[in-house]
């Protein structure tokens, strides 16, 4: 019975994801709600957390980059922090499930805030962690 319920759940998730793709919801947007429990349902890695550090280079200060980073991380359910550096970069730390972590890394490399110009983004390798070190994502000053 439990296997049958899990199979039904997987089918429902597949149908929902197919419908979202059909409607054009393929990536993170302000309208998209990312439910990590649904996205990870049926997989053994639903509770695994990962962490990595990042640093973003380019025109990333004075363009609300940290604010948009905080908003995006919160939408993805990630925890951690970001801050400006004296060298003109933004650096920080991310914690969360690997799919959301990877989506955030892609956002940091390619999107950023509307007026930012990202030259490059560097990341430490994602490492599995036993528990989150942070209670939310925040901007450090």
XYZ file of C-alpha atoms in Angstrom:
141
model
C 0.000 0.000 0.000
C 2.803 2.438 0.891
C 4.572 1.681 -2.401
C 1.341 2.324 -4.305
C 0.867 5.690 -2.536
C 4.460 6.666 -3.288
C 3.970 5.726 -6.958
C 0.827 7.864 -7.140
C 2.703 10.771 -5.566
C 5.533 10.462 -8.099
C 3.023 10.417 -10.977
C 1.257 13.500 -9.580
C 4.570 15.337 -9.265
C 5.474 14.406 -12.840
C 2.100 15.673 -14.099
C 2.455 18.897 -12.111
C 5.976 19.521 -13.423
C 4.838 18.792 -16.981
C 1.970 21.243 -16.602
C 4.317 23.914 -15.224
C 6.675 23.420 -18.183
C 3.718 23.637 -20.583
C 2.709 26.933 -18.957
C 6.253 28.246 -19.396
C 7.432 28.006 -15.784
C 10.897 26.591 -16.459
C 13.067 28.612 -14.111
C 12.987 30.708 -10.978
C 10.808 33.789 -11.220
C 8.987 35.933 -8.715
C 5.794 34.014 -9.471
C 7.347 30.570 -8.963
C 7.028 28.911 -5.598
C 9.733 26.319 -5.027
C 8.596 23.556 -2.694
C 11.652 21.459 -1.962
C 9.608 18.695 -0.311
C 7.534 18.170 -3.470
C 10.539 18.491 -5.783
C 12.485 15.955 -3.741
C 9.591 13.565 -2.943
C 10.367 9.930 -3.555
C 14.119 10.454 -3.588
C 16.534 9.403 -0.891
C 18.257 12.780 -0.804
C 15.298 14.848 0.459
C 17.001 15.555 3.782
C 20.600 15.941 2.604
C 22.026 19.419 3.000
C 25.017 20.898 1.236
C 27.065 24.057 1.696
C 29.425 26.111 -0.425
C 31.077 29.513 -0.368
C 30.890 31.949 -3.274
C 32.404 35.172 -4.535
C 30.975 37.195 -7.412
C 33.127 39.618 -9.424
C 32.086 42.502 -11.669
C 29.700 45.393 -11.119
C 28.018 43.918 -8.054
C 28.154 46.752 -5.530
C 25.769 49.696 -5.571
C 23.295 47.782 -7.756
C 21.219 46.001 -5.049
C 23.042 42.720 -5.725
C 22.938 41.622 -2.077
C 19.225 42.422 -1.781
C 18.371 40.354 -4.859
C 20.672 37.574 -3.672
C 18.859 37.479 -0.323
C 15.438 37.412 -2.009
C 16.428 34.654 -4.425
C 18.026 32.522 -1.708
C 14.913 32.877 0.456
C 12.628 31.874 -2.453
C 14.739 28.758 -2.912
C 14.677 27.975 0.814
C 18.423 28.419 1.208
C 20.217 29.659 4.299
C 23.478 31.535 4.688
C 24.741 35.061 4.136
C 26.323 37.523 1.701
C 28.335 40.709 2.070
C 30.276 43.333 0.126
C 34.060 43.123 0.249
C 36.658 45.893 0.190
C 37.807 44.513 -3.172
C 34.442 45.349 -4.794
C 33.067 41.798 -4.872
C 30.187 40.106 -3.083
C 30.925 36.936 -1.175
C 28.943 34.622 1.017
C 27.901 31.150 1.985
C 24.953 28.992 0.904
C 23.325 26.028 2.660
C 20.486 23.830 1.468
C 19.479 20.873 -0.705
C 21.724 20.350 -3.719
C 19.149 21.147 -6.458
C 18.335 24.528 -4.905
C 22.007 25.195 -4.206
C 22.820 24.541 -7.860
C 19.962 26.778 -9.024
C 21.279 29.579 -6.820
C 24.817 29.104 -8.136
C 23.498 29.403 -11.680
C 21.601 32.584 -10.701
C 24.762 34.077 -9.169
C 26.760 33.292 -12.337
C 24.261 34.445 -14.924
C 21.569 36.751 -13.564
C 22.170 38.765 -10.400
C 20.381 42.040 -9.866
C 18.941 43.886 -12.881
C 21.763 46.474 -13.015
C 24.642 44.176 -12.111
C 27.288 43.050 -14.574
C 28.712 39.694 -13.563
C 32.215 39.026 -14.826
C 32.638 35.727 -13.014
C 31.503 33.793 -9.966
C 33.690 31.399 -8.013
C 32.419 28.615 -5.761
C 34.024 26.180 -3.381
C 33.001 22.557 -3.981
C 29.610 21.731 -2.457
C 30.097 19.682 0.700
C 27.449 17.632 2.455
C 26.671 18.933 5.953
C 24.834 17.260 8.827
C 22.754 20.316 9.732
C 22.346 23.941 8.704
C 24.534 26.476 10.505
C 22.168 29.367 9.798
C 18.482 29.917 10.530
C 17.890 32.056 7.420
C 19.687 33.900 4.622
C 20.907 37.356 5.616
C 22.942 40.296 4.415
C 26.028 40.955 6.498
C 27.566 44.399 6.779
